[in-house]
């Protein structure tokens, strides 16, 4: 989260606490934050915690697991507030998160692995096979040259908004009326998609041979379920006492609230419900023989349960082209 976004979010959190306490809104917070979202969240907190005695802003310091703390005669409930544009994935993390946080010991990061096996060069060689790029496409010395050319190939095969690029390429190749340029663009797209898939499977072979750190995996899973969905947030809390995090969840002392920035709707999630019944025995990352995602699993051999699904993905253009990342999902969600 950038400084600008962190600024309005923190102002909105502080404004939420004031409104939930029935206090007059602060003019500076009203100007800097989103009073509409603060009111929506405050109203939900008033409804969910009728016996509250106070709501205070906890800040984002290391010693607090949430942004807001709801006080009542029964104790404190930590609230993590998320202001989101839409629902869907649990987290969208950097491509090297699992190795950066030590879930795999001594494994090569995904970004480094691609370089080592020559993926960028193989991808460029495929893109170079198309002859008719526009004059304004960047020179190959620019990193954006790959993006420019991939975008042009998508334009040639006429990928509709929201349409899967590979599916559209298959349609073109099956169309007897498609032009030679369209068929060539579709062929190259499909070969890049296959190159990407082969690279991911090779990387999974590499991860499969690496040692794993069950404690780090368990900490990662708990923080994700608790709403820590960025590298900065994970890093801020990764060294926390895992047993303390578990205690807060198990005693119903932690909640996650998501406020839609576009509609103002508020959804509440109790991590204790998502993690109910997990025994946290033999926690590890399960890597399939075929596929481009891995899973955090736990439990005894006769009752293995999936905690998270983690997909290795490219966010822009199409698979293998731009913005490699990891999408994290909670299976029960």
Tab-separated table of C-alpha atoms in Angstrom:
chain	number	residue	atom	x	y	z
A	1	UNK	CA	0.000	0.000	0.000
A	2	UNK	CA	1.436	3.366	-1.048
A	3	UNK	CA	1.841	6.344	1.273
A	4	UNK	CA	-1.131	8.158	-0.259
A	5	UNK	CA	-3.485	5.211	0.199
A	6	UNK	CA	-2.148	4.462	3.665
A	7	UNK	CA	-2.921	8.090	4.574
A	8	UNK	CA	-6.624	8.042	3.673
A	9	UNK	CA	-7.062	4.541	5.064
A	10	UNK	CA	-5.621	5.480	8.450
A	11	UNK	CA	-7.720	8.640	8.556
A	12	UNK	CA	-10.814	6.559	7.778
A	13	UNK	CA	-9.942	4.069	10.533
A	14	UNK	CA	-9.561	6.860	13.090
A	15	UNK	CA	-12.808	8.443	11.912
A	16	UNK	CA	-14.536	5.063	12.301
A	17	UNK	CA	-13.483	4.899	15.960
A	18	UNK	CA	-14.853	8.384	16.640
A	19	UNK	CA	-18.173	7.652	14.956
A	20	UNK	CA	-18.539	4.261	16.656
A	21	UNK	CA	-18.087	6.040	19.990
A	22	UNK	CA	-20.738	8.601	19.123
A	23	UNK	CA	-18.195	11.433	19.050
A	24	UNK	CA	-18.216	14.382	16.673
A	25	UNK	CA	-16.171	13.712	13.518
A	26	UNK	CA	-12.828	15.465	13.262
A	27	UNK	CA	-12.662	17.933	10.350
A	28	UNK	CA	-9.114	16.938	9.366
A	29	UNK	CA	-10.004	13.235	9.372
A	30	UNK	CA	-13.136	13.978	7.369
A	31	UNK	CA	-11.064	15.819	4.767
A	32	UNK	CA	-8.278	13.226	4.645
A	33	UNK	CA	-10.382	10.055	4.872
A	34	UNK	CA	-13.588	8.596	3.479
A	35	UNK	CA	-16.395	9.571	5.891
A	36	UNK	CA	-18.937	7.484	3.960
A	37	UNK	CA	-16.890	4.316	4.481
A	38	UNK	CA	-16.142	5.233	8.099
A	39	UNK	CA	-19.856	5.636	8.829
A	40	UNK	CA	-20.654	2.312	7.149
A	41	UNK	CA	-18.030	0.478	9.191
A	42	UNK	CA	-18.928	2.293	12.422
A	43	UNK	CA	-22.589	1.375	11.941
A	44	UNK	CA	-21.647	-2.281	11.477
A	45	UNK	CA	-19.472	-2.244	14.602
A	46	UNK	CA	-22.271	-0.665	16.618
A	47	UNK	CA	-24.565	-3.444	15.436
A	48	UNK	CA	-22.118	-6.305	15.973
A	49	UNK	CA	-20.910	-5.120	19.395
A	50	UNK	CA	-23.959	-3.756	21.235
A	51	UNK	CA	-22.201	-4.185	24.595
A	52	UNK	CA	-19.098	-2.230	23.583
A	53	UNK	CA	-17.774	0.343	26.010
A	54	UNK	CA	-15.365	1.992	23.548
A	55	UNK	CA	-13.741	1.646	20.151
A	56	UNK	CA	-10.224	2.912	19.747
A	57	UNK	CA	-7.766	3.138	16.881
A	58	UNK	CA	-4.812	0.840	17.450
A	59	UNK	CA	-2.662	2.117	14.632
A	60	UNK	CA	-0.545	-0.235	12.587
A	61	UNK	CA	2.204	-0.821	15.082
A	62	UNK	CA	3.844	-4.146	15.747
A	63	UNK	CA	2.145	-4.608	19.116
A	64	UNK	CA	-1.386	-4.665	17.693
A	65	UNK	CA	-2.847	-7.353	15.488
A	66	UNK	CA	-5.692	-5.119	14.306
A	67	UNK	CA	-6.409	-1.561	13.204
A	68	UNK	CA	-9.251	-1.059	15.694
A	69	UNK	CA	-9.883	-2.428	19.163
A	70	UNK	CA	-13.416	-2.859	20.465
A	71	UNK	CA	-13.559	-2.766	24.260
A	72	UNK	CA	-16.310	-4.373	26.280
A	73	UNK	CA	-16.787	-5.736	29.779
A	74	UNK	CA	-15.738	-9.155	28.444
A	75	UNK	CA	-12.401	-7.890	27.121
A	76	UNK	CA	-11.001	-6.672	23.816
A	77	UNK	CA	-11.712	-7.698	20.236
A	78	UNK	CA	-9.126	-6.800	17.609
A	79	UNK	CA	-10.570	-5.660	14.298
A	80	UNK	CA	-8.646	-5.595	11.028
A	81	UNK	CA	-10.346	-3.193	8.604
A	82	UNK	CA	-9.893	-3.651	4.860
A	83	UNK	CA	-11.138	-1.171	2.284
A	84	UNK	CA	-11.369	-3.145	-0.940
A	85	UNK	CA	-12.354	-2.442	-4.512
A	86	UNK	CA	-13.920	-5.872	-4.994
A	87	UNK	CA	-14.087	-9.349	-3.539
A	88	UNK	CA	-12.466	-12.504	-4.829
A	89	UNK	CA	-8.902	-13.492	-4.084
A	90	UNK	CA	-7.794	-13.558	-0.478
A	91	UNK	CA	-4.455	-11.944	-1.326
A	92	UNK	CA	-2.394	-10.925	-4.312
A	93	UNK	CA	1.237	-11.275	-3.318
A	94	UNK	CA	4.633	-10.892	-4.928
A	95	UNK	CA	5.973	-13.747	-6.981
A	96	UNK	CA	8.719	-14.678	-4.493
A	97	UNK	CA	6.682	-14.518	-1.280
A	98	UNK	CA	6.994	-18.182	-0.311
A	99	UNK	CA	10.767	-18.149	-0.533
A	100	UNK	CA	11.175	-14.605	0.802
A	101	UNK	CA	9.394	-15.592	4.031
A	102	UNK	CA	11.205	-18.888	4.382
A	103	UNK	CA	8.311	-21.274	3.823
A	104	UNK	CA	10.779	-23.177	1.663
A	105	UNK	CA	14.323	-23.448	2.972
A	106	UNK	CA	17.167	-22.780	0.533
A	107	UNK	CA	14.877	-22.838	-2.505
A	108	UNK	CA	15.480	-20.568	-5.465
A	109	UNK	CA	12.992	-17.724	-5.859
A	110	UNK	CA	10.616	-18.034	-8.802
A	111	UNK	CA	12.017	-14.878	-10.436
A	112	UNK	CA	15.581	-16.210	-10.233
A	113	UNK	CA	14.561	-19.670	-11.427
A	114	UNK	CA	13.094	-18.261	-14.653
A	115	UNK	CA	16.325	-16.417	-15.342
A	116	UNK	CA	18.411	-19.512	-14.658
A	117	UNK	CA	16.512	-21.698	-17.119
A	118	UNK	CA	16.453	-19.028	-19.841
A	119	UNK	CA	12.712	-18.352	-19.829
A	120	UNK	CA	13.015	-14.650	-20.836
A	121	UNK	CA	15.181	-15.542	-23.847
A	122	UNK	CA	12.855	-18.337	-24.963
A	123	UNK	CA	9.855	-16.029	-24.653
A	124	UNK	CA	11.563	-13.308	-26.700
A	125	UNK	CA	12.486	-15.819	-29.386
A	126	UNK	CA	8.818	-16.737	-29.772
A	127	UNK	CA	7.701	-13.100	-29.885
A	128	UNK	CA	10.307	-12.374	-32.569
A	129	UNK	CA	8.652	-14.911	-34.880
A	130	UNK	CA	5.865	-12.449	-35.651
A	131	UNK	CA	6.851	-10.091	-38.473
A	132	UNK	CA	4.261	-7.330	-38.450
A	133	UNK	CA	4.625	-5.337	-35.234
A	134	UNK	CA	3.666	-1.622	-35.276
A	135	UNK	CA	6.398	0.978	-35.683
A	136	UNK	CA	5.832	2.397	-32.188
A	137	UNK	CA	6.666	-0.891	-30.447
A	138	UNK	CA	9.581	-0.392	-28.092
A	139	UNK	CA	13.059	-1.437	-29.092
A	140	UNK	CA	14.072	-4.834	-27.700
A	141	UNK	CA	16.480	-3.121	-25.323
A	142	UNK	CA	13.446	-1.986	-23.298
A	143	UNK	CA	11.732	-4.339	-20.869
A	144	UNK	CA	8.394	-3.022	-22.108
A	145	UNK	CA	9.166	-4.391	-25.586
A	146	UNK	CA	7.814	-7.748	-24.450
A	147	UNK	CA	4.607	-6.147	-23.175
A	148	UNK	CA	4.120	-4.078	-26.351
A	149	UNK	CA	4.427	-7.099	-28.581
A	150	UNK	CA	2.229	-9.345	-26.459
A	151	UNK	CA	-0.443	-6.642	-26.443
A	152	UNK	CA	-0.225	-6.399	-30.214
A	153	UNK	CA	-0.666	-10.171	-30.594
A	154	UNK	CA	-3.799	-9.966	-28.447
A	155	UNK	CA	-5.091	-7.183	-30.680
A	156	UNK	CA	-4.407	-9.227	-33.805
A	157	UNK	CA	-6.491	-12.171	-32.556
A	158	UNK	CA	-9.091	-9.712	-31.172
A	159	UNK	CA	-9.346	-10.813	-27.558
A	160	UNK	CA	-12.527	-9.417	-26.034
A	161	UNK	CA	-12.542	-7.782	-22.615
A	162	UNK	CA	-12.611	-10.511	-19.980
A	163	UNK	CA	-11.996	-13.255	-22.520
A	164	UNK	CA	-9.278	-15.834	-21.896
A	165	UNK	CA	-6.458	-15.182	-24.360
A	166	UNK	CA	-5.665	-18.869	-24.859
A	167	UNK	CA	-9.305	-19.687	-25.592
A	168	UNK	CA	-9.468	-16.925	-28.161
A	169	UNK	CA	-6.241	-18.148	-29.781
A	170	UNK	CA	-7.777	-21.623	-30.076
A	171	UNK	CA	-10.882	-20.131	-31.723
A	172	UNK	CA	-8.717	-18.363	-34.302
A	173	UNK	CA	-6.750	-21.508	-35.104
A	174	UNK	CA	-9.996	-23.427	-35.596
A	175	UNK	CA	-11.464	-20.752	-37.880
A	176	UNK	CA	-10.859	-21.573	-41.566
A	177	UNK	CA	-11.473	-17.910	-42.451
A	178	UNK	CA	-8.778	-16.548	-40.121
A	179	UNK	CA	-6.008	-14.616	-41.845
A	180	UNK	CA	-2.426	-15.832	-41.891
A	181	UNK	CA	-1.417	-13.028	-39.508
A	182	UNK	CA	-4.192	-13.992	-37.080
A	183	UNK	CA	-3.183	-17.641	-37.179
A	184	UNK	CA	0.488	-16.792	-36.651
A	185	UNK	CA	-0.329	-14.556	-33.681
A	186	UNK	CA	-2.548	-17.263	-32.186
A	187	UNK	CA	0.162	-19.902	-32.629
A	188	UNK	CA	2.758	-17.743	-30.870
A	189	UNK	CA	0.375	-16.958	-28.027
A	190	UNK	CA	-0.301	-20.648	-27.472
A	191	UNK	CA	3.397	-21.490	-27.551
A	192	UNK	CA	4.142	-18.830	-24.938
A	193	UNK	CA	1.318	-20.168	-22.769
A	194	UNK	CA	2.786	-23.655	-23.052
A	195	UNK	CA	6.291	-22.351	-22.339
A	196	UNK	CA	4.966	-20.699	-19.192
A	197	UNK	CA	3.196	-23.856	-18.064
A	198	UNK	CA	6.317	-25.961	-18.593
A	199	UNK	CA	8.385	-23.439	-16.631
A	200	UNK	CA	5.943	-23.474	-13.706
A	201	UNK	CA	5.934	-27.277	-13.614
A	202	UNK	CA	9.736	-27.279	-13.633
A	203	UNK	CA	9.733	-24.799	-10.764
A	204	UNK	CA	7.341	-26.988	-8.813
A	205	UNK	CA	9.761	-29.877	-9.283
A	206	UNK	CA	12.426	-27.628	-7.761
A	207	UNK	CA	10.189	-26.708	-4.805
A	208	UNK	CA	9.219	-30.325	-4.272
A	209	UNK	CA	12.847	-31.171	-3.588
A	210	UNK	CA	13.308	-28.294	-1.108
A	211	UNK	CA	12.890	-28.558	2.667
A	212	UNK	CA	9.898	-26.764	4.181
A	213	UNK	CA	9.489	-24.863	7.451
A	214	UNK	CA	6.143	-25.932	9.015
A	215	UNK	CA	6.168	-23.108	11.566
A	216	UNK	CA	6.665	-20.475	8.865
A	217	UNK	CA	3.919	-22.078	6.756
A	218	UNK	CA	1.521	-22.074	9.699
A	219	UNK	CA	2.327	-18.439	10.517
A	220	UNK	CA	1.784	-17.445	6.875
A	221	UNK	CA	-1.595	-19.213	6.782
A	222	UNK	CA	-2.806	-17.558	9.976
A	223	UNK	CA	-1.745	-14.080	8.881
A	224	UNK	CA	-3.411	-14.460	5.490
A	225	UNK	CA	-6.673	-15.585	7.094
A	226	UNK	CA	-6.375	-12.656	9.524
A	227	UNK	CA	-6.322	-10.230	6.603
A	228	UNK	CA	-2.623	-9.474	6.150
A	229	UNK	CA	-2.518	-9.507	2.397
A	230	UNK	CA	0.589	-7.530	1.412
A	231	UNK	CA	4.300	-8.167	1.791
A	232	UNK	CA	4.614	-5.156	4.110
A	233	UNK	CA	1.795	-6.382	6.349
A	234	UNK	CA	3.191	-9.895	6.464
A	235	UNK	CA	6.670	-8.640	7.263
A	236	UNK	CA	5.333	-6.410	10.024
A	237	UNK	CA	3.706	-9.334	11.819
A	238	UNK	CA	5.602	-12.418	10.671
A	239	UNK	CA	7.754	-12.567	13.804
A	240	UNK	CA	4.781	-12.296	16.161
A	241	UNK	CA	4.148	-15.101	18.616
A	242	UNK	CA	2.108	-17.613	16.622
A	243	UNK	CA	0.583	-19.010	19.792
A	244	UNK	CA	-0.708	-15.531	20.669
A	245	UNK	CA	-2.251	-15.168	17.200
A	246	UNK	CA	-3.927	-18.553	17.651
A	247	UNK	CA	-5.211	-17.552	21.083
A	248	UNK	CA	-6.848	-14.411	19.701
A	249	UNK	CA	-8.522	-16.394	16.937
A	250	UNK	CA	-9.604	-19.313	19.104
A	251	UNK	CA	-11.077	-17.062	21.801
A	252	UNK	CA	-13.103	-15.106	19.233
A	253	UNK	CA	-11.011	-11.993	19.922
A	254	UNK	CA	-10.191	-11.144	16.298
A	255	UNK	CA	-12.431	-10.134	13.394
A	256	UNK	CA	-11.849	-9.095	9.794
A	257	UNK	CA	-14.103	-6.477	8.189
A	258	UNK	CA	-14.054	-5.649	4.492
A	259	UNK	CA	-15.607	-2.409	3.284
A	260	UNK	CA	-16.270	-2.099	-0.426
A	261	UNK	CA	-14.886	1.253	-1.555
A	262	UNK	CA	-17.385	1.501	-4.403
A	263	UNK	CA	-20.635	0.473	-2.698
A	264	UNK	CA	-19.930	1.025	1.008
A	265	UNK	CA	-21.178	-2.480	1.797
A	266	UNK	CA	-19.517	-4.161	4.783
A	267	UNK	CA	-18.825	-7.860	5.205
A	268	UNK	CA	-17.519	-9.413	8.404
A	269	UNK	CA	-15.459	-12.527	8.705
A	270	UNK	CA	-14.471	-14.446	11.794
A	271	UNK	CA	-11.155	-16.255	11.234
A	272	UNK	CA	-12.095	-18.730	13.953
A	273	UNK	CA	-14.863	-19.980	11.644
A	274	UNK	CA	-12.489	-20.366	8.707
A	275	UNK	CA	-9.943	-22.254	10.800
A	276	UNK	CA	-12.401	-24.279	12.891
A	277	UNK	CA	-11.328	-27.885	13.284
A	278	UNK	CA	-7.802	-27.548	11.956
A	279	UNK	CA	-5.425	-29.664	14.037
A	280	UNK	CA	-2.188	-28.079	12.751
A	281	UNK	CA	-0.379	-31.380	12.510
A	282	UNK	CA	2.188	-31.988	9.746
A	283	UNK	CA	1.505	-28.576	8.195
A	284	UNK	CA	3.145	-28.261	4.797
A	285	UNK	CA	2.794	-27.041	1.237
A	286	UNK	CA	1.385	-29.670	-1.071
A	287	UNK	CA	2.673	-29.479	-4.634
A	288	UNK	CA	0.683	-31.321	-7.335
A	289	UNK	CA	2.318	-33.231	-10.152
A	290	UNK	CA	0.234	-31.326	-12.679
A	291	UNK	CA	-1.172	-27.814	-12.352
A	292	UNK	CA	0.017	-24.301	-11.592
A	293	UNK	CA	-1.055	-23.884	-7.979
A	294	UNK	CA	0.024	-25.250	-4.600
A	295	UNK	CA	-1.866	-25.665	-1.328
A	296	UNK	CA	-1.214	-25.233	2.369
A	297	UNK	CA	-2.493	-28.422	4.002
A	298	UNK	CA	-2.514	-29.664	7.569
A	299	UNK	CA	-3.816	-32.465	9.742
A	300	UNK	CA	-3.143	-36.158	10.303
A	301	UNK	CA	-2.739	-38.460	7.265
A	302	UNK	CA	-6.327	-39.712	7.496
A	303	UNK	CA	-7.810	-36.209	7.706
A	304	UNK	CA	-5.724	-33.842	5.600
A	305	UNK	CA	-7.388	-30.437	5.203
A	306	UNK	CA	-6.633	-27.626	2.787
A	307	UNK	CA	-6.116	-24.225	4.397
A	308	UNK	CA	-5.091	-22.090	1.396
A	309	UNK	CA	-4.754	-22.426	-2.359
A	310	UNK	CA	-1.899	-20.458	-3.942
A	311	UNK	CA	-1.891	-19.934	-7.707
A	312	UNK	CA	1.219	-18.839	-9.600
A	313	UNK	CA	-0.108	-16.288	-12.012
A	314	UNK	CA	0.730	-13.426	-14.404
A	315	UNK	CA	-1.658	-10.520	-13.880
A	316	UNK	CA	-1.261	-8.596	-17.145
A	317	UNK	CA	-1.480	-9.369	-20.871
A	318	UNK	CA	-1.520	-13.187	-20.606
A	319	UNK	CA	0.320	-15.977	-18.811
A	320	UNK	CA	4.074	-15.687	-19.197
A	321	UNK	CA	4.129	-12.005	-20.126
A	322	UNK	CA	3.737	-9.381	-17.391
A	323	UNK	CA	3.508	-9.003	-13.591
A	324	UNK	CA	4.152	-12.450	-12.139
A	325	UNK	CA	2.410	-12.849	-8.791
A	326	UNK	CA	0.714	-15.288	-6.453
A	327	UNK	CA	-3.051	-15.289	-5.898
A	328	UNK	CA	-4.140	-16.751	-2.567
A	329	UNK	CA	-7.598	-18.208	-1.941
A	330	UNK	CA	-9.307	-19.641	1.121
A	331	UNK	CA	-10.993	-22.857	-0.131
A	332	UNK	CA	-14.048	-22.396	2.098
A	333	UNK	CA	-14.614	-18.850	0.823
